[in-house]
PDB file of C-alpha atoms in Angstrom:
ATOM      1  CA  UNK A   1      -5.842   2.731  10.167  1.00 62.00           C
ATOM      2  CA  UNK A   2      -5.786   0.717  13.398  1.00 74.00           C
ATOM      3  CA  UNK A   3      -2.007  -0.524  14.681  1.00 77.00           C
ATOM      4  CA  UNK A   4      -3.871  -4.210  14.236  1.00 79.00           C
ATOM      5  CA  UNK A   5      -4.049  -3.964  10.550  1.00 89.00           C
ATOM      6  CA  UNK A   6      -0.478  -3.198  10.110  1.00 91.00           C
ATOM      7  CA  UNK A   7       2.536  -5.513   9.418  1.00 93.00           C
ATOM      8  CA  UNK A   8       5.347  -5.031  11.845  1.00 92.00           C
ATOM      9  CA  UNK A   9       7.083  -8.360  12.014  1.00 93.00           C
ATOM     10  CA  UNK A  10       9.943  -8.982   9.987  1.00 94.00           C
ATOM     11  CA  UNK A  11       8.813 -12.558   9.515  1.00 95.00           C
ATOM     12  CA  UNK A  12       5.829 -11.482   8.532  1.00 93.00           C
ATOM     13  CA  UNK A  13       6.993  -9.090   6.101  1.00 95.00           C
ATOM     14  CA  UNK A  14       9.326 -12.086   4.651  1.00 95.00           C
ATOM     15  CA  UNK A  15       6.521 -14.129   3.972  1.00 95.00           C
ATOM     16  CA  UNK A  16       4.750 -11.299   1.703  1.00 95.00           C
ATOM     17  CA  UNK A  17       8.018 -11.056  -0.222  1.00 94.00           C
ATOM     18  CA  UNK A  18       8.687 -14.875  -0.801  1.00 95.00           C
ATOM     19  CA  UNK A  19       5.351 -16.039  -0.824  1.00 95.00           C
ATOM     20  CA  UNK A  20       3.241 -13.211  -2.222  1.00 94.00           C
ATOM     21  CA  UNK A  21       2.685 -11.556  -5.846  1.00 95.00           C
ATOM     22  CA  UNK A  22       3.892  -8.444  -6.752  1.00 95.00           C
ATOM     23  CA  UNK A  23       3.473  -5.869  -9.139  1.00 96.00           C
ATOM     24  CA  UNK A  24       5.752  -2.258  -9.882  1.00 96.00           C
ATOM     25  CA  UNK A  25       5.738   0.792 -10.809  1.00 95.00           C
ATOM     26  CA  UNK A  26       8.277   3.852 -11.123  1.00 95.00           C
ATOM     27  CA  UNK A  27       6.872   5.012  -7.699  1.00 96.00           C
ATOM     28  CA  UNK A  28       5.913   1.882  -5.798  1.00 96.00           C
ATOM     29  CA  UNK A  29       6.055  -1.962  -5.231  1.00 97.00           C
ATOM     30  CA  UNK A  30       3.282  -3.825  -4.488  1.00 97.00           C
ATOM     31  CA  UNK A  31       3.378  -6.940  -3.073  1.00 96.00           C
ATOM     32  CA  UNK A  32      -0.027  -8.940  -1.709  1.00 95.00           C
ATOM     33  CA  UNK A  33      -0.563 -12.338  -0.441  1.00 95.00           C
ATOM     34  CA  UNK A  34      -3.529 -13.798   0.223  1.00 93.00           C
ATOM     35  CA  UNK A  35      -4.483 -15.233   3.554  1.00 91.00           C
ATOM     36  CA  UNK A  36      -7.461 -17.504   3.671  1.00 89.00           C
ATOM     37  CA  UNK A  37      -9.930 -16.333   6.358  1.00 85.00           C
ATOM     38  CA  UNK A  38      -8.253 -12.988   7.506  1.00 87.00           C
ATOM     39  CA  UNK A  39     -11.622 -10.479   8.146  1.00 89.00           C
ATOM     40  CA  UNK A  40      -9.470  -7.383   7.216  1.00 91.00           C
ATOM     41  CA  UNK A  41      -6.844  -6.554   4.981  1.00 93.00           C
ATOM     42  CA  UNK A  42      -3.284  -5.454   6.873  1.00 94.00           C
ATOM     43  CA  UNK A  43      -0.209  -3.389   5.222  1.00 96.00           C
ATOM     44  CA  UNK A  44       3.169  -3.164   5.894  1.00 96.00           C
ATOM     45  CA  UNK A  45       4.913  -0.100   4.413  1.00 96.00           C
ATOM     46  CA  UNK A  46       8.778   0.145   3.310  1.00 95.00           C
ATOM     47  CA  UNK A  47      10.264   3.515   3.135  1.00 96.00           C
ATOM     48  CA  UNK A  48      13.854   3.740   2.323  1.00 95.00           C
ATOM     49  CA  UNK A  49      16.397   6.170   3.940  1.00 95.00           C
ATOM     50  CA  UNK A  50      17.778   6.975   0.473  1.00 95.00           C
ATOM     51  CA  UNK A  51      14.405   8.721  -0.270  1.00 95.00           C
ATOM     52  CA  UNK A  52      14.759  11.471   2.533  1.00 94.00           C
ATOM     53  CA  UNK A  53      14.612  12.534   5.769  1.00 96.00           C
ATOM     54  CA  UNK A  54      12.680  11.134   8.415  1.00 96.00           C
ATOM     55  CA  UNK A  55      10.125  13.810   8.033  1.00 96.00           C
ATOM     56  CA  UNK A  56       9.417  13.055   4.383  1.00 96.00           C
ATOM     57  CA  UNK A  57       9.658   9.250   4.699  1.00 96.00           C
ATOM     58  CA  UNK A  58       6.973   9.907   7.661  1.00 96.00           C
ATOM     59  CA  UNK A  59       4.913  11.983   5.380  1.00 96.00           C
ATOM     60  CA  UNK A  60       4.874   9.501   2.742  1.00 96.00           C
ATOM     61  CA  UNK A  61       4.034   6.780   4.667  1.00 95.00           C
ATOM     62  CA  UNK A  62       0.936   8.250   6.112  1.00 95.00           C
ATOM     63  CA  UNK A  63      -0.152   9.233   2.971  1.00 96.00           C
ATOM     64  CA  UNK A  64       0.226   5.772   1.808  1.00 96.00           C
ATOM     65  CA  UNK A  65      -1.914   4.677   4.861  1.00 94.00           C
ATOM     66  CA  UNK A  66      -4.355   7.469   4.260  1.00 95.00           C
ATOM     67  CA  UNK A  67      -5.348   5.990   0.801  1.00 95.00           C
ATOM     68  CA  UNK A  68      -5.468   2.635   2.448  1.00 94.00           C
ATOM     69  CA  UNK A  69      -7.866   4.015   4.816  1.00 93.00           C
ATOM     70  CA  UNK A  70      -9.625   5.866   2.015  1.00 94.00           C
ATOM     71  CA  UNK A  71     -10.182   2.631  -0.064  1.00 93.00           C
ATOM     72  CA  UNK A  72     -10.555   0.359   2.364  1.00 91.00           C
ATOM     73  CA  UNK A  73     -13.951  -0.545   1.293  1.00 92.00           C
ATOM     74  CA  UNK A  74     -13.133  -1.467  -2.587  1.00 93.00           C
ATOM     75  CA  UNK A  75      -9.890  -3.284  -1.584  1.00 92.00           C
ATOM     76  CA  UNK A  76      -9.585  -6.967  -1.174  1.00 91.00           C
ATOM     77  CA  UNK A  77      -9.688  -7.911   2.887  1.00 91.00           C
ATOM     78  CA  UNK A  78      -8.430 -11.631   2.842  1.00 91.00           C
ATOM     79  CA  UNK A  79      -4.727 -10.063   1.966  1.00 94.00           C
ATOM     80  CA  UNK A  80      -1.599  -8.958   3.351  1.00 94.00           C
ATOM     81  CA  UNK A  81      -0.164  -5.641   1.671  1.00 95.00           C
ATOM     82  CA  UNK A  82       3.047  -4.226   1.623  1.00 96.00           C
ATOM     83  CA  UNK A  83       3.915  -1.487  -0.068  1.00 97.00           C
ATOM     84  CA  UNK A  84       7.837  -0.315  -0.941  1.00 96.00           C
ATOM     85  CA  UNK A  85       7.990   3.661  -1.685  1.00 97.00           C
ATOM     86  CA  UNK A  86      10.282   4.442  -4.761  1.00 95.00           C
ATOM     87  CA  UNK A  87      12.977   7.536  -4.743  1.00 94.00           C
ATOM     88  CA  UNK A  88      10.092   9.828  -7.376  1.00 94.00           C
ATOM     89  CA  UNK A  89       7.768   9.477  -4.252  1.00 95.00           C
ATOM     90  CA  UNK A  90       9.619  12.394  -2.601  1.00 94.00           C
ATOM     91  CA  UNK A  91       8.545  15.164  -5.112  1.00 95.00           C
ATOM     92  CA  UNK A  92       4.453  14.111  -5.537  1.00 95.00           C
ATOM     93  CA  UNK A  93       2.087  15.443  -3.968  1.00 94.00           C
ATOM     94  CA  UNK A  94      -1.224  13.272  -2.378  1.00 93.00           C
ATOM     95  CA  UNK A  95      -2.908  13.494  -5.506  1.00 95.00           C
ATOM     96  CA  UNK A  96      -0.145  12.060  -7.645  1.00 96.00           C
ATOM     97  CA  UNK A  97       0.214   9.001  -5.038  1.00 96.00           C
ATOM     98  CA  UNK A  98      -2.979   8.374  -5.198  1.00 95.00           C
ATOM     99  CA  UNK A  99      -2.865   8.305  -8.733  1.00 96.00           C
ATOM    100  CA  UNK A 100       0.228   5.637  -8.764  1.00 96.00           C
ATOM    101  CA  UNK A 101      -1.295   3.736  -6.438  1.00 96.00           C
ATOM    102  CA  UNK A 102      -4.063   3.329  -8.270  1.00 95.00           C
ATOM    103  CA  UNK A 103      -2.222   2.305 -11.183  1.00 95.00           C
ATOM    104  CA  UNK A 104      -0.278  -0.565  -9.169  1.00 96.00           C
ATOM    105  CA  UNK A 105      -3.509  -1.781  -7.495  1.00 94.00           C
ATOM    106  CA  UNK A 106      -4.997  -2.021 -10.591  1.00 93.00           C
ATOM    107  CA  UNK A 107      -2.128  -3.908 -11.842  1.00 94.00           C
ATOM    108  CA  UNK A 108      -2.204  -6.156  -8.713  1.00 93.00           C
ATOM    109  CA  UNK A 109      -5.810  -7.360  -9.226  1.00 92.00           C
ATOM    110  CA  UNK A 110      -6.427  -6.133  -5.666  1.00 92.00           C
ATOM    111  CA  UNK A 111      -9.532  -3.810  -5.933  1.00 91.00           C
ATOM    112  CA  UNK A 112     -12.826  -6.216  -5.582  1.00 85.00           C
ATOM    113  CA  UNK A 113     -14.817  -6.828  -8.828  1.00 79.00           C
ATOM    114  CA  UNK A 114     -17.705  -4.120  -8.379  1.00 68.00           C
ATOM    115  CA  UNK A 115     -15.859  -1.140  -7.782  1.00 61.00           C
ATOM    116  CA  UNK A 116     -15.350   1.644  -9.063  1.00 54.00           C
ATOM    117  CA  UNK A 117     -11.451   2.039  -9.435  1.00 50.00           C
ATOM    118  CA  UNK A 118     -11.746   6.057  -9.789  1.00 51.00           C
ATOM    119  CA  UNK A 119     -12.290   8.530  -6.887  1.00 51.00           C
ATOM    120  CA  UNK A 120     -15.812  10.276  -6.393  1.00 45.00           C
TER     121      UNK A 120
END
């Protein structure tokens, strides 16, 4: 995932919240707000410190951007994404975060309309 297609700003990340819909969980948030005539999709990713260390709030936040990367094709690009890690996240493995983020994408409406929503 290039540093281009990532949220940073806390402005930016403020306008997700108030502005965009979102959709929970146990393990994540989901938040996503459409911007009109963005090429690619960006994410912003929220990790508290209550979940761990830095070292497991790193590893769950490129995981997180690993499945990003890994369905960028069947996601919706004209949308901002952020994405707030819960306190389960810290005991799953890849599989079972992609599996809940599956489920909250799903929820979201954010996969496009011909896709396949399972992995091959």
């Amino acid at each position: 995932m290039k540093k281009a297609f990532r949220i940073k700003k806390n402005e930016e990340f403020s306008l997700v919240f108030n502005k965009g819909k979102s959709v929970a969980n146990r393990q994540f948030v989901l938040y996503a707000l459409h911007k009109e005539g963005q090429p690619h999709f960006r994410i912003g990713l929220s990790v508290s410190k209550r979940i761990g260390n830095a070292v497991m709030r790193n590893r769950i936040k490129r995981v997180i951007r690993e499945w990003f990367n890994q369905y960028e094709d069947k996601l919706m690009q004209d949308k901002d994404y952020v994405v707030i890690a819960r306190k389960p996240t810290a005991e799953m493995d890849f599989f079972e975060m992609e599996k809940s983020l599956i489920h909250v994408s799903k929820k979201a409406g954010v996969f496009k309309k011909d896709t396949i929503h399972s992995r091959n």
